[in-house]
Amino acid sequence: NSFALGSLKNGLIIIDSTLKIISKINSTNGLQEDAVKHISLDANSNLWLSLNKGISYYEKSTPITYFGKQDGIDGIINNSIRYKNQLYILTDKGLKRFDNASRKFIETEVNSSCWVISKSNDLLFISSDDGTYEYNGKVFKLINDESSYSCAFNFVSNQLYIGTDNALLVLNSKYEVQFRFDDIGSVRSIAFDKNGICVLGTSKNGVYVLDKQYHLKNIGMKEGLPSLAETNVFGFDGQLFLTTDV
């Protein structure tokens, strides 16, 4: 059970049966103002708040949480992930971590534009303008200094794939470049099927497929793509899917 308390200076306060504060909703995170005069509970367990200068609606029963500028977000969000019970967002201003104490997103050591984040066992890999980082939850390590747009770990071959503005890099377990494929355009997304076959989505050149023998094949409009631009590939339940700008 939880209880909602209205205050004259600190907004709405949600507590549990042990009086522990669950959340605070005030003018710093979305409420119009901090003076809550009256609280009403509707049939869907959401709250209506009477304020000094208006009425606010709080969707207490929804599983969705909204974060905005008031929560420390600035710039364009490109990706997000939950890792070791921490929420991270990738923006054009760097990688940010949600701080549970302040209830705001705070900066990390990675402050260049970040694009894609990929998880491998107990590690994260981050594509950024500075290059590709490895992160173990405590330390960031730059493992390749070539500006990258995408990255993904192949669990079948135990290799890290990195997409750059005009190439694909295949790194071994020591993060050494094992294979490189140039002049394929900007690689914006990387996905694998259940057998470890790699598929690349590019900004202008459609899709590429890299087989286990490292033969690269381009797939375009002749093969049925409606467009070559902004192709995005992703895997789900052992299958591969793609989207384009059409």
Short mmCIF file of C-alpha atoms in Angstrom, two decimals:
data_model
loop_
_atom_site.label_atom_id
_atom_site.label_comp_id
_atom_site.label_asym_id
_atom_site.label_seq_id
_atom_site.Cartn_x
_atom_site.Cartn_y
_atom_site.Cartn_z
CA ASN A 1 0.00 0.00 0.00
CA SER A 2 1.05 3.58 -0.57
CA PHE A 3 -0.18 6.96 0.60
CA ALA A 4 -0.18 10.38 -1.07
CA LEU A 5 0.56 13.48 0.99
CA GLY A 6 0.04 17.03 -0.20
CA SER A 7 2.32 19.79 1.08
CA LEU A 8 2.30 23.57 0.76
CA LYS A 9 5.96 23.90 -0.21
CA ASN A 10 7.20 20.49 -1.40
CA GLY A 11 4.52 19.26 -3.79
CA LEU A 12 3.19 15.71 -3.67
CA ILE A 13 4.92 13.05 -1.56
CA ILE A 14 4.22 9.32 -1.98
CA ILE A 15 5.09 7.08 1.00
CA ASP A 16 4.65 3.40 1.80
CA SER A 17 3.15 1.77 4.91
CA THR A 18 6.48 2.12 6.77
CA LEU A 19 6.51 5.89 6.04
CA LYS A 20 9.39 5.48 3.61
CA ILE A 21 9.30 8.05 0.81
CA ILE A 22 8.72 6.34 -2.56
CA SER A 23 8.69 9.43 -4.75
CA LYS A 24 8.39 13.20 -4.72
CA ILE A 25 6.52 15.11 -7.41
CA ASN A 26 7.06 18.86 -7.40
CA SER A 27 7.93 21.84 -9.60
CA THR A 28 11.39 20.42 -10.32
CA ASN A 29 10.03 17.29 -12.04
CA GLY A 30 6.76 18.23 -13.72
CA LEU A 31 4.24 19.61 -11.23
CA GLN A 32 2.94 23.12 -12.03
CA GLU A 33 3.76 24.38 -8.53
CA ASP A 34 4.59 23.07 -5.07
CA ALA A 35 1.42 23.94 -3.14
CA VAL A 36 -0.92 20.89 -3.11
CA LYS A 37 -4.15 21.83 -1.34
CA HIS A 38 -6.27 18.74 -1.97
CA ILE A 39 -5.91 15.21 -3.42
CA SER A 40 -8.61 13.07 -5.05
CA LEU A 41 -8.27 9.43 -6.13
CA ASP A 42 -10.20 8.43 -9.25
CA ALA A 43 -11.56 5.00 -10.29
CA ASN A 44 -8.27 4.10 -12.00
CA SER A 45 -6.18 4.85 -8.89
CA ASN A 46 -4.77 8.02 -10.42
CA LEU A 47 -4.54 11.29 -8.52
CA TRP A 48 -6.10 14.71 -9.14
CA LEU A 49 -4.34 17.54 -7.32
CA SER A 50 -5.81 20.92 -6.41
CA LEU A 51 -3.08 23.57 -6.50
CA ASN A 52 -2.94 27.28 -5.76
CA LYS A 53 -3.23 28.12 -9.45
CA GLY A 54 -4.83 25.15 -11.12
CA ILE A 55 -5.28 21.38 -11.22
CA SER A 56 -2.74 18.65 -12.00
CA TYR A 57 -3.28 15.01 -12.92
CA TYR A 58 -0.84 12.34 -11.72
CA GLU A 59 -0.98 8.90 -13.35
CA LYS A 60 0.02 6.91 -10.31
CA SER A 61 -1.21 3.57 -11.69
CA THR A 62 0.68 3.71 -15.00
CA PRO A 63 3.88 1.65 -15.36
CA ILE A 64 5.33 4.44 -17.51
CA THR A 65 7.68 7.04 -16.03
CA TYR A 66 8.37 10.26 -17.92
CA PHE A 67 11.77 11.95 -17.78
CA GLY A 68 12.48 15.38 -19.22
CA LYS A 69 14.69 18.45 -18.84
CA GLN A 70 13.79 18.76 -15.19
CA ASP A 71 15.34 15.33 -14.65
CA GLY A 72 18.73 16.28 -16.08
CA ILE A 73 18.10 15.35 -19.71
CA ASP A 74 19.42 17.73 -22.36
CA GLY A 75 20.03 17.18 -26.02
CA ILE A 76 18.75 14.39 -28.26
CA ILE A 77 18.31 10.88 -26.82
CA ASN A 78 19.64 8.23 -29.21
CA ASN A 79 19.44 5.10 -27.09
CA SER A 80 18.93 3.76 -23.58
CA ILE A 81 19.62 0.64 -21.54
CA ARG A 82 19.21 -0.73 -18.03
CA TYR A 83 22.44 -2.29 -16.76
CA LYS A 84 23.18 -3.58 -13.26
CA ASN A 85 19.99 -1.94 -11.95
CA GLN A 86 21.06 1.41 -13.41
CA LEU A 87 19.39 3.32 -16.23
CA TYR A 88 21.65 4.88 -18.87
CA ILE A 89 20.77 7.16 -21.79
CA LEU A 90 22.88 8.01 -24.83
CA THR A 91 22.55 11.58 -26.08
CA ASP A 92 24.30 13.89 -28.51
CA LYS A 93 25.96 15.39 -25.44
CA GLY A 94 27.27 12.15 -23.97
CA LEU A 95 26.33 9.17 -21.81
CA LYS A 96 24.26 9.87 -18.71
CA ARG A 97 23.38 7.70 -15.72
CA PHE A 98 20.24 7.97 -13.60
CA ASP A 99 21.18 8.75 -10.02
CA ASN A 100 18.70 7.16 -7.61
CA ALA A 101 19.58 9.55 -4.78
CA SER A 102 18.93 12.81 -6.64
CA ARG A 103 16.38 11.23 -9.04
CA LYS A 104 18.16 12.94 -11.93
CA PHE A 105 20.39 11.94 -14.84
CA ILE A 106 24.03 12.83 -14.23
CA GLU A 107 27.06 12.97 -16.53
CA THR A 108 29.58 10.16 -16.93
CA GLU A 109 33.13 10.21 -18.25
CA VAL A 110 31.84 9.81 -21.83
CA ASN A 111 30.83 13.30 -22.95
CA SER A 112 30.96 13.08 -26.76
CA SER A 113 27.94 12.24 -28.92
CA CYS A 114 26.82 8.65 -28.23
CA TRP A 115 24.78 6.57 -30.65
CA VAL A 116 24.39 2.88 -29.80
CA ILE A 117 24.93 0.81 -26.67
CA SER A 118 25.31 -2.97 -26.73
CA LYS A 119 25.43 -5.52 -23.92
CA SER A 120 27.68 -8.57 -23.76
CA ASN A 121 27.54 -10.85 -20.74
CA ASP A 122 28.67 -8.49 -17.97
CA LEU A 123 29.94 -5.63 -20.15
CA LEU A 124 28.55 -2.69 -22.09
CA PHE A 125 29.93 -1.38 -25.38
CA ILE A 126 29.24 2.24 -26.33
CA SER A 127 29.57 3.77 -29.81
CA SER A 128 30.51 7.44 -29.73
CA ASP A 129 32.25 10.16 -31.71
CA ASP A 130 35.37 9.48 -29.62
CA GLY A 131 35.33 5.80 -30.52
CA THR A 132 34.01 2.64 -28.87
CA TYR A 133 34.09 2.22 -25.10
CA GLU A 134 33.93 -0.85 -22.88
CA TYR A 135 32.22 -0.36 -19.51
CA ASN A 136 32.13 -2.85 -16.64
CA GLY A 137 29.91 -0.82 -14.32
CA LYS A 138 32.86 1.05 -12.78
CA VAL A 139 35.49 1.89 -15.40
CA PHE A 140 35.20 3.19 -18.98
CA LYS A 141 37.88 1.93 -21.36
CA LEU A 142 38.35 3.24 -24.91
CA ILE A 143 38.99 0.07 -26.92
CA ASN A 144 38.95 1.61 -30.41
CA ASP A 145 39.47 5.30 -31.17
CA GLU A 146 37.75 5.37 -34.56
CA SER A 147 34.49 7.33 -34.42
CA SER A 148 31.64 4.80 -34.45
CA TYR A 149 27.90 4.83 -35.06
CA SER A 150 27.04 1.28 -33.99
CA CYS A 151 28.37 -1.77 -32.19
CA ALA A 152 27.15 -5.25 -31.34
CA PHE A 153 28.64 -8.35 -29.76
CA ASN A 154 28.42 -11.66 -31.63
CA PHE A 155 27.91 -14.32 -28.96
CA VAL A 156 28.41 -17.14 -31.48
CA SER A 157 31.90 -16.07 -32.61
CA ASN A 158 32.83 -14.06 -29.46
CA GLN A 159 33.66 -11.00 -31.57
CA LEU A 160 32.77 -7.33 -31.33
CA TYR A 161 31.44 -5.67 -34.49
CA ILE A 162 31.82 -1.89 -34.85
CA GLY A 163 30.16 0.25 -37.52
CA THR A 164 31.81 3.52 -38.52
CA ASP A 165 31.00 6.28 -41.00
CA ASN A 166 32.27 4.16 -43.90
CA ALA A 167 33.37 0.76 -42.63
CA LEU A 168 32.72 -2.33 -40.53
CA LEU A 169 35.36 -3.50 -38.05
CA VAL A 170 35.43 -7.00 -36.58
CA LEU A 171 37.41 -7.20 -33.31
CA ASN A 172 38.61 -10.35 -31.57
CA SER A 173 38.46 -11.01 -27.82
CA LYS A 174 41.57 -8.83 -27.31
CA TYR A 175 39.87 -5.95 -29.20
CA GLU A 176 42.30 -6.27 -32.09
CA VAL A 177 40.89 -5.54 -35.56
CA GLN A 178 40.59 -8.96 -37.17
CA PHE A 179 38.67 -7.91 -40.31
CA ARG A 180 37.86 -4.57 -41.87
CA PHE A 181 35.39 -3.79 -44.67
CA ASP A 182 35.69 -0.28 -46.12
CA ASP A 183 33.59 1.82 -48.51
CA ILE A 184 30.21 0.43 -47.45
CA GLY A 185 28.71 3.67 -46.19
CA SER A 186 27.71 4.69 -42.69
CA VAL A 187 26.82 1.58 -40.65
CA ARG A 188 23.97 2.68 -38.37
CA SER A 189 22.85 -0.71 -37.00
CA ILE A 190 24.18 -4.24 -36.57
CA ALA A 191 22.23 -7.43 -35.82
CA PHE A 192 22.81 -11.18 -35.80
CA ASP A 193 20.57 -14.13 -36.46
CA LYS A 194 20.58 -17.20 -34.19
CA ASN A 195 23.48 -18.70 -36.18
CA GLY A 196 25.69 -15.63 -35.86
CA ILE A 197 25.18 -14.30 -39.40
CA CYS A 198 25.72 -10.54 -39.33
CA VAL A 199 23.39 -8.01 -41.01
CA LEU A 200 24.21 -4.30 -41.32
CA GLY A 201 21.85 -1.39 -41.81
CA THR A 202 23.35 1.67 -43.52
CA SER A 203 22.34 5.28 -44.03
CA LYS A 204 22.38 5.24 -47.84
CA ASN A 205 23.44 1.83 -49.19
CA GLY A 206 20.70 -0.49 -48.01
CA VAL A 207 21.65 -3.69 -46.16
CA TYR A 208 24.80 -5.80 -46.07
CA VAL A 209 25.03 -9.44 -45.02
CA LEU A 210 28.30 -10.87 -43.69
CA ASP A 211 28.39 -14.66 -43.59
CA LYS A 212 30.57 -16.90 -41.39
CA GLN A 213 33.27 -17.00 -44.08
CA TYR A 214 33.38 -13.18 -43.95
CA HIS A 215 31.95 -12.71 -47.42
CA LEU A 216 30.09 -9.42 -47.62
CA LYS A 217 27.00 -9.07 -49.82
CA ASN A 218 24.95 -5.96 -50.50
CA ILE A 219 21.14 -6.14 -50.59
CA GLY A 220 19.32 -3.30 -52.30
CA MET A 221 16.17 -2.43 -54.18
CA LYS A 222 16.71 -5.18 -56.75
CA GLU A 223 16.37 -7.68 -53.91
CA GLY A 224 13.14 -6.10 -52.70
CA LEU A 225 14.09 -3.22 -50.43
CA PRO A 226 11.68 -0.29 -50.84
CA SER A 227 14.51 2.17 -50.23
CA LEU A 228 18.26 2.24 -49.66
CA ALA A 229 18.14 5.07 -47.13
CA GLU A 230 18.13 4.82 -43.34
CA THR A 231 17.84 1.06 -43.14
CA ASN A 232 17.75 -0.18 -39.56
CA VAL A 233 18.19 -3.85 -38.66
CA PHE A 234 17.34 -5.56 -35.38
CA GLY A 235 16.84 -9.04 -34.05
CA PHE A 236 13.95 -10.44 -32.05
CA ASP A 237 13.27 -13.99 -30.91
CA GLY A 238 15.92 -15.41 -33.24
CA GLN A 239 14.65 -13.56 -36.31
CA LEU A 240 15.91 -10.48 -38.15
CA PHE A 241 13.80 -7.45 -39.06
CA LEU A 242 14.54 -4.20 -40.86
CA THR A 243 13.01 -0.80 -41.38
CA THR A 244 13.67 1.89 -43.99
CA ASP A 245 12.67 5.51 -44.52
CA VAL A 246 9.73 4.44 -46.75
#
